[in-house]
Short mmCIF file of C-alpha atoms in Angstrom, two decimals:
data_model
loop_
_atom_site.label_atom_id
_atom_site.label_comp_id
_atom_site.label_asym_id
_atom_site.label_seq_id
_atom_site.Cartn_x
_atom_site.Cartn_y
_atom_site.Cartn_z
CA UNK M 94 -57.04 -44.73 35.62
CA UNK M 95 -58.79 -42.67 33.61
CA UNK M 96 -56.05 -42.01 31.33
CA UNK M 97 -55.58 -46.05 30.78
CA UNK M 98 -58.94 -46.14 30.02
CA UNK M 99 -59.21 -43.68 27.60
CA UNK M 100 -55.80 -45.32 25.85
CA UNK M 101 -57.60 -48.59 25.63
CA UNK M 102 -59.84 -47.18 24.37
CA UNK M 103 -58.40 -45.25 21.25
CA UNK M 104 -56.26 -48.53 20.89
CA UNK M 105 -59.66 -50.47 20.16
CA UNK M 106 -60.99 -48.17 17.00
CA UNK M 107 -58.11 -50.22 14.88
CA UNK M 108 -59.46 -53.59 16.18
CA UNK M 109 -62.99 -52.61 16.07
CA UNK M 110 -62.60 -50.26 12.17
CA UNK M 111 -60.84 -54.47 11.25
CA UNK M 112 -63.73 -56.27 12.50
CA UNK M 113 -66.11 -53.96 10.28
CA UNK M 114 -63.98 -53.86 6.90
CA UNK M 115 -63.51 -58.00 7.59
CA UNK M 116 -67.79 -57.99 7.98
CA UNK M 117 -68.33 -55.78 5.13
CA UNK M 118 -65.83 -58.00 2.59
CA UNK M 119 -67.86 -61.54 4.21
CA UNK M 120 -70.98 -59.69 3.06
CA UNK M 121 -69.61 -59.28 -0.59
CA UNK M 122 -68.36 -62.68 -1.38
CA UNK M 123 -71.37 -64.66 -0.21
CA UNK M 124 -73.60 -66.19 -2.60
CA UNK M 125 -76.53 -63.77 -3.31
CA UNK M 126 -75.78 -60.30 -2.99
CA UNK M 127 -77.86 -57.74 -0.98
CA UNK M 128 -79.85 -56.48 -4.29
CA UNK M 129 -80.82 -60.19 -5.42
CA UNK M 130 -82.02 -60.75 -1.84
CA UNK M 131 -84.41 -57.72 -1.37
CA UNK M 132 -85.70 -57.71 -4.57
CA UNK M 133 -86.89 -61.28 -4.49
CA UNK M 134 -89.50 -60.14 -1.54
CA UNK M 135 -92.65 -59.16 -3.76
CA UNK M 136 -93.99 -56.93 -1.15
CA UNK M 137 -91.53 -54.53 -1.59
CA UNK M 138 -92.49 -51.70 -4.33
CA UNK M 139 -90.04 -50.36 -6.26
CA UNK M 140 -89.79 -47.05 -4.25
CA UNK M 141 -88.48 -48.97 -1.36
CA UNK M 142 -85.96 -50.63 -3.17
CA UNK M 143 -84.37 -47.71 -4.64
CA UNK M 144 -84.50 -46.32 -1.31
CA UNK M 145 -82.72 -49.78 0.11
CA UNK M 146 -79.94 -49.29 -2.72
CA UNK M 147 -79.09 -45.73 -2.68
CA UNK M 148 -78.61 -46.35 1.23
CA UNK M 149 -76.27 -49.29 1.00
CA UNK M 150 -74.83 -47.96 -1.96
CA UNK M 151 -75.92 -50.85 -4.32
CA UNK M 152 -74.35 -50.56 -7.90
CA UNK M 153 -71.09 -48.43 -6.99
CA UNK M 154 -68.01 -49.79 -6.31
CA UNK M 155 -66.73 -51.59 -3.74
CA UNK M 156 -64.91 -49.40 -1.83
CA UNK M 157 -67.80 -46.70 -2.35
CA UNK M 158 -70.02 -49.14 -0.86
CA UNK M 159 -67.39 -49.65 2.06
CA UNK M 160 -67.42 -46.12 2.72
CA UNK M 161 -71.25 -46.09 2.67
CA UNK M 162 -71.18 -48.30 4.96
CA UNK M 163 -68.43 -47.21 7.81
CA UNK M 164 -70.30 -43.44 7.49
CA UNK M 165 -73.57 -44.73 8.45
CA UNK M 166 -72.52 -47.48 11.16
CA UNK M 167 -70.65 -44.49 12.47
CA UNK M 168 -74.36 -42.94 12.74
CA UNK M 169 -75.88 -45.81 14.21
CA UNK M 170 -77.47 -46.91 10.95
CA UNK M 171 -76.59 -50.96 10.70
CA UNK M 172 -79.06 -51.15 7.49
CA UNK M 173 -82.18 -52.98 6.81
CA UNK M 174 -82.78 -56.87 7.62
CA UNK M 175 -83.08 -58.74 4.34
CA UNK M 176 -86.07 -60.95 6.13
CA UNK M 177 -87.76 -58.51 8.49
CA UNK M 178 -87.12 -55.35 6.34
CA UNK M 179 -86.90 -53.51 9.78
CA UNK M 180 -83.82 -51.31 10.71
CA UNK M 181 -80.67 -54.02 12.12
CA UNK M 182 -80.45 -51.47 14.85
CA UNK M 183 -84.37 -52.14 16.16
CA UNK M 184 -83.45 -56.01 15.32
CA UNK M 185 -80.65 -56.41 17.20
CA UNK M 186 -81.83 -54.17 19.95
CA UNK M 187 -85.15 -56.35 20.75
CA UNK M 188 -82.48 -59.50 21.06
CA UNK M 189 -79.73 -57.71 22.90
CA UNK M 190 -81.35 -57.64 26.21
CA UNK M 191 -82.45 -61.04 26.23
CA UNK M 192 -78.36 -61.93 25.71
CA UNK M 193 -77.46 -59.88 28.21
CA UNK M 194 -79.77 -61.54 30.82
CA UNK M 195 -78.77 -65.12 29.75
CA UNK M 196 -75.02 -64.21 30.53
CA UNK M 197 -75.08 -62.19 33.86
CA UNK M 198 -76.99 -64.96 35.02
CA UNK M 199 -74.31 -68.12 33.88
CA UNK M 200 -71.71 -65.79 34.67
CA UNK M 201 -72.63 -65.03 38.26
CA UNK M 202 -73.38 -68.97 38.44
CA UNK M 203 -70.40 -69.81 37.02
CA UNK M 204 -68.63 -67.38 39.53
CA UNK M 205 -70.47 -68.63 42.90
CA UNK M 206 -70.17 -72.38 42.07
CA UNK M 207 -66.29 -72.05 40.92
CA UNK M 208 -65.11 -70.36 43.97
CA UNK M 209 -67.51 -72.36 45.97
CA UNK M 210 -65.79 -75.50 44.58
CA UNK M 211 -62.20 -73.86 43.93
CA UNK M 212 -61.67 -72.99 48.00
CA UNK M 213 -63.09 -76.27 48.85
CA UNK M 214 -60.87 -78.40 47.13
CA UNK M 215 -57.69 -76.31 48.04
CA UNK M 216 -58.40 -76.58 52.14
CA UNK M 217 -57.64 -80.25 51.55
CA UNK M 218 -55.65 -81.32 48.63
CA UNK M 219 -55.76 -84.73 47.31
CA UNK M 220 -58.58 -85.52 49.49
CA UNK M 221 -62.42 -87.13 48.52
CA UNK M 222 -63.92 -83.97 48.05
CA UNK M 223 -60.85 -82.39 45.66
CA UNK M 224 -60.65 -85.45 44.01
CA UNK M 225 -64.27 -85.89 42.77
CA UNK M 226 -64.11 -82.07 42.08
CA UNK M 227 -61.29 -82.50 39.51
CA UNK M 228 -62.99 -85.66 37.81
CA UNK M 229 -66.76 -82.97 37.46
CA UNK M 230 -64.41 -80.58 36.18
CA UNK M 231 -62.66 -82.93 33.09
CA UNK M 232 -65.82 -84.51 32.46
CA UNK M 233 -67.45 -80.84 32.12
CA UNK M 234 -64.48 -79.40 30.37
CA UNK M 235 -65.03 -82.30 27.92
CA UNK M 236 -68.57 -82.29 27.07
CA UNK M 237 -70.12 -80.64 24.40
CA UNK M 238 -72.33 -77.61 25.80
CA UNK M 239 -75.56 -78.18 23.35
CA UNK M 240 -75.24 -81.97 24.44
CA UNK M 241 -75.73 -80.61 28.04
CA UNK M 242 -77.94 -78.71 27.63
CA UNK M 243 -80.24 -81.30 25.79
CA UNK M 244 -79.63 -83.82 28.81
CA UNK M 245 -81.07 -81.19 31.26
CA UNK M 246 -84.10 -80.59 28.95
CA UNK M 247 -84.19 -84.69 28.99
CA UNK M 248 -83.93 -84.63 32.76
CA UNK M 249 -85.72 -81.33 34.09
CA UNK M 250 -88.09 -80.31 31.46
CA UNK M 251 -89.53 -83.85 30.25
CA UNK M 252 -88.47 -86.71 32.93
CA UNK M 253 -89.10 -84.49 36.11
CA UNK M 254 -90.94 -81.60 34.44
CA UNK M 255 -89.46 -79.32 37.01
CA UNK M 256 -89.09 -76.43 34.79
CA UNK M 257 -89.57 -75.14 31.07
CA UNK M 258 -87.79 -76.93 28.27
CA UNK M 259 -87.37 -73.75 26.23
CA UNK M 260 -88.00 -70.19 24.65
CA UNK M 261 -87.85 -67.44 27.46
CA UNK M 262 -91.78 -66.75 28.64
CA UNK M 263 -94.31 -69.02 28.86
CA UNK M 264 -97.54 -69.26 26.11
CA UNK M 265 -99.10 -66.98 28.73
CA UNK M 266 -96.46 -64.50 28.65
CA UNK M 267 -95.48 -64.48 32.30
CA UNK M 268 -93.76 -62.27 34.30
CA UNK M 269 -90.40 -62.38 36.59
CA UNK M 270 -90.77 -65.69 37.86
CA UNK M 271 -91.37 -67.11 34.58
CA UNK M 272 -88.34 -65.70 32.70
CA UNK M 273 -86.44 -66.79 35.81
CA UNK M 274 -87.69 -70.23 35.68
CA UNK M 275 -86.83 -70.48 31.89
CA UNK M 276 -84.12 -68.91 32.75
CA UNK M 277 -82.44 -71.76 34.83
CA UNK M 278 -81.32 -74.30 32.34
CA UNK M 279 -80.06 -72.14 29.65
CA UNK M 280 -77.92 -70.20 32.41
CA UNK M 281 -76.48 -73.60 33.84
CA UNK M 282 -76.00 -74.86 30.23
CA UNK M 283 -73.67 -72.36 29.05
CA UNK M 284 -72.00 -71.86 32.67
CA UNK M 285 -71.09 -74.90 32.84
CA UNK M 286 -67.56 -75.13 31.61
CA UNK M 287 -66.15 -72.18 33.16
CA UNK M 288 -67.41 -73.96 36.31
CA UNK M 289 -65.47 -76.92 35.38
CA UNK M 290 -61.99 -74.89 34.24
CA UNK M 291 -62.47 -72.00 37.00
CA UNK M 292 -62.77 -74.03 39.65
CA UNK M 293 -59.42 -75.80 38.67
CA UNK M 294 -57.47 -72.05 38.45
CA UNK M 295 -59.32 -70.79 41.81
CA UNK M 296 -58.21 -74.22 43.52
CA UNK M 297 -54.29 -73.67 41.96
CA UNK M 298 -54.18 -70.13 43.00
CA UNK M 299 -55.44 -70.63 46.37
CA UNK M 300 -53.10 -73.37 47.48
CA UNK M 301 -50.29 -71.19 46.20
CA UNK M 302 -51.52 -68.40 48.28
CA UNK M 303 -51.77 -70.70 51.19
CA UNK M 304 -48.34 -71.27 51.10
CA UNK M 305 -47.08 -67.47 51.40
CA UNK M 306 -45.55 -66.00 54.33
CA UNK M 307 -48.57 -63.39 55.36
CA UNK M 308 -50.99 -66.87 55.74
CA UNK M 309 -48.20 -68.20 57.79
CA UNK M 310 -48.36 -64.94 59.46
CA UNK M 311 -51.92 -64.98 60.00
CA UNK M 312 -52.05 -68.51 61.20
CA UNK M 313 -49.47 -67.70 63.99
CA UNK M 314 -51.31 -65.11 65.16
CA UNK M 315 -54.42 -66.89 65.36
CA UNK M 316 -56.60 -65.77 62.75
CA UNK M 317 -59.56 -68.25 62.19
CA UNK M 318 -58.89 -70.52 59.24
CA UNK M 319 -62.31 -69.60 57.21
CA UNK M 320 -61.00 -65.77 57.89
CA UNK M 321 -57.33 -66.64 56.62
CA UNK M 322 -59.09 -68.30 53.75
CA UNK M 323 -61.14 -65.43 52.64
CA UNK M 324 -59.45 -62.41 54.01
CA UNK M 325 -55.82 -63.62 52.82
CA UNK M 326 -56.00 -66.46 50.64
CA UNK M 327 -58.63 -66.05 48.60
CA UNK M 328 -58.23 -62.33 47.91
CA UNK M 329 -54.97 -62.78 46.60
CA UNK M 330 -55.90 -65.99 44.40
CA UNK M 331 -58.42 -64.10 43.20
CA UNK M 332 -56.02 -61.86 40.70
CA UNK M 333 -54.79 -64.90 38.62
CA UNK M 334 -58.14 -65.68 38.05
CA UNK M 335 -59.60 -62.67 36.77
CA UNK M 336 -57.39 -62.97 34.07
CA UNK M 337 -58.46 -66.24 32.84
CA UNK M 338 -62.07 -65.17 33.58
CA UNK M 339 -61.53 -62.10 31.34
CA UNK M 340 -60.50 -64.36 28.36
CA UNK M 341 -62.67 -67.25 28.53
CA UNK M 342 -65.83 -64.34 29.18
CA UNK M 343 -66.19 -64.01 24.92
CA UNK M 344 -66.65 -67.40 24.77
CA UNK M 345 -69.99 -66.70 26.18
CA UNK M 346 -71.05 -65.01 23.08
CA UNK M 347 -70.16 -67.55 20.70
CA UNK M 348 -71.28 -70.47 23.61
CA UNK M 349 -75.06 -68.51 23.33
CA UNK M 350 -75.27 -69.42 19.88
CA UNK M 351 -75.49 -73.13 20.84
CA UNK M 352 -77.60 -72.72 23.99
CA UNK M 353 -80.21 -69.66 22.73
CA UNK M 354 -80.57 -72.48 19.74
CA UNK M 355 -80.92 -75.25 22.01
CA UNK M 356 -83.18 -73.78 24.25
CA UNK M 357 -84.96 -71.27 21.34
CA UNK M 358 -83.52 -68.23 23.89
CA UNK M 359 -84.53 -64.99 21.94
CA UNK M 360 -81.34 -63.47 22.30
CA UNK M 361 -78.51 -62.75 19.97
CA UNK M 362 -77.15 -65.79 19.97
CA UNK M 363 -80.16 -67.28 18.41
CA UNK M 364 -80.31 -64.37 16.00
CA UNK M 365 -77.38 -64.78 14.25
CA UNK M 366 -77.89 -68.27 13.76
CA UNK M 367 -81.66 -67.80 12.46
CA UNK M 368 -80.14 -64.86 9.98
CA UNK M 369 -76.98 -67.14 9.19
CA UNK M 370 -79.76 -69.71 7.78
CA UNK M 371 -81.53 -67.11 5.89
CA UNK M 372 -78.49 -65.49 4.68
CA UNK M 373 -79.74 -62.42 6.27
CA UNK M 374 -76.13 -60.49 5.86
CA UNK M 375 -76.83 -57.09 7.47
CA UNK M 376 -77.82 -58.36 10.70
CA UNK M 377 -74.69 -61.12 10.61
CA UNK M 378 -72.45 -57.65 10.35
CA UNK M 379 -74.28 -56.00 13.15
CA UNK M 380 -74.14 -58.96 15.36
CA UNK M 381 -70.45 -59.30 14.88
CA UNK M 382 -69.28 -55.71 15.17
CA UNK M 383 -71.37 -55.69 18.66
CA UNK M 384 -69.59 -58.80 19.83
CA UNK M 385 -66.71 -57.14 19.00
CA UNK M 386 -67.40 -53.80 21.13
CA UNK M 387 -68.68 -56.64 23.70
CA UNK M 388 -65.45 -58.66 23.45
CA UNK M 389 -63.29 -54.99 23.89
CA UNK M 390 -65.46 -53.68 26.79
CA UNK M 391 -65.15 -57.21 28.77
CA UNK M 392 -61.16 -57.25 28.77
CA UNK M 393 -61.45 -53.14 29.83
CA UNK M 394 -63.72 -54.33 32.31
CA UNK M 395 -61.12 -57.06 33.46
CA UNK M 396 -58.19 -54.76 33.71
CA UNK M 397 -59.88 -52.01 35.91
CA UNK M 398 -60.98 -54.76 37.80
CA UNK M 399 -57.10 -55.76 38.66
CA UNK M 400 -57.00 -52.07 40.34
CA UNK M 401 -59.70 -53.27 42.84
CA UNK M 402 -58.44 -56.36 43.51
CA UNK M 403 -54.82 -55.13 43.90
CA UNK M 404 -53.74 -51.75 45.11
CA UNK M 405 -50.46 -52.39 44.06
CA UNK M 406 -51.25 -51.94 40.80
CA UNK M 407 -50.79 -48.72 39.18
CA UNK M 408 -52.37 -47.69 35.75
CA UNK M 409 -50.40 -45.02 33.70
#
């Protein structure tokens, strides 16, 4: 295993050296280039400038500038944010976190409520409960997430007033219970459609499973039927799925740009929007080479996880 997962590895520095060079030629052909935007901030002195252009490399040529900037991302230095004039680094660092929490939370949702509804459907096909399950699921699969997300902030946050409307703490600042309860609706928001198309794969996979000779077996021999279905059934469904979990998983980075905006979530997400609006370029390139070490680590994530699910498979 270890050897696999140093292969992947390696086999990700031409993916991840692409995403960069792609980031770094975006950068140059937008309007208003990195010297026009950091001298127009007044506070600046002219010291700090230079500074700011001998870094980046400002005034040599293009592939000079390129090289500029693959040595220092290499060293951890992502530049300086046009609009904060702090380090990207420290920028994207104070948001990263926040991202983080927002998807381990609508991931383990999503997770819990499609297996929940996946293995119900599948122990009777066809029937009431499969049936309203696969209308939930189009209707989900359908709908647009920020629209969702609005109708809970109608519903929860200004109809019921159950919980927050937005923005992660309250005015107070809070503590764990606050960031959990504006927590909720953001989480379900962007969950929500793996819910609706997981669900659908775990219910697939599980009636095929039901139909193989060791559940046969099991049922013969008496096993109880919530023990065949979790023991047998749903162990071995479960490999299928992982693999359309592992793809649809980056979608949650470009899904937290909606919902962070929606819900004014201080996480990534709603960074790279804010800087796309201020044409703040050097944390756009930061935020995308990180979703593309993201994206990378989530499918070597997904494979090792095929190794746990199934001993059969072997990694060379």
């Amino acid at each position: 295993m270890l050897r696999f997962t140093v292969r992947r590895l390696l086999g990700a520095i031409p993916l991840l050296l692409g995403v960069s060079v792609l980031s770094f030629v975006f950068m140059q052909l937008a309007p208003g280039g990195p010297d026009a935007l950091y001298a127009r901030n007044k506070r600046m002195s002219q010291e700090q400038l230079d500074q700011i252009r001998e870094n980046m490399g400002i005034g040599r040529p293009v592939h000079e500038q390129l090289a500029v900037w693959l040595g220092n991302l290499l060293q951890g230095d992502l530049g300086t944010s046009y609009t904060q004039y702090r380090p990207v680094a420290d920028v994207i660092w104070d948001a990263f976190p926040n991202t983080v929490l927002l998807m381990t939370a609508g991931l383990a949702i999503a997770l819990v409520f499609a297996l929940l509804f996946g293995t119900l459907a599948a122990r009777k096909p066809y029937g009431p409960f499969d049936n309203l399950t696969s209308f939930v699921s189009y209707f989900g699969l359908a709908m647009p997430v920020f629209w969702f997300g609005l109708m809970l902030q109608i519903l929860f946050a200004v109809k019921l007033t159950w919980l927050p409307s937005a923005n992660m703490r309250g005015v107070d600042g809070g503590g764990v219970l606050d960031v959990a309860r504006h927590l909720v609706l953001p989480a379900f928001t962007i969950a929500i459609g793996s819910i609706a198309g997981w669900s659908r794969y775990v219910r697939s996979s599980t009636l095929e499973a039901l139909n193989q000779d060791y559940v046969r077996t099991a049922r013969a021999k008496g096993v109880r039927e919530g023990a065949v279905m979790t023991r047998h059934a749903l162990k071995n469904a479960l490999i299928p799925f992982v693999t359309v979990a592992s793809i649809d998983i980056p979608l949650y980075l470009t899904g937290a740009v909606l919902v962070e905006t929606v819900f004014s979530w201080p996480g990534m997400g709603r960074l790279f929007f804010d800087s796309l609006q201020v044409r703040d370029y050097p944390v756009l390139m930061g935020t995308l080479v990180l979703g593309a070490v993201l994206i990378v680590l989530g499918n070597l994530i997904a494979d090792l996880a095929y190794g746990l699910l199934d001993p059969r498979i072997k990694y060379r």
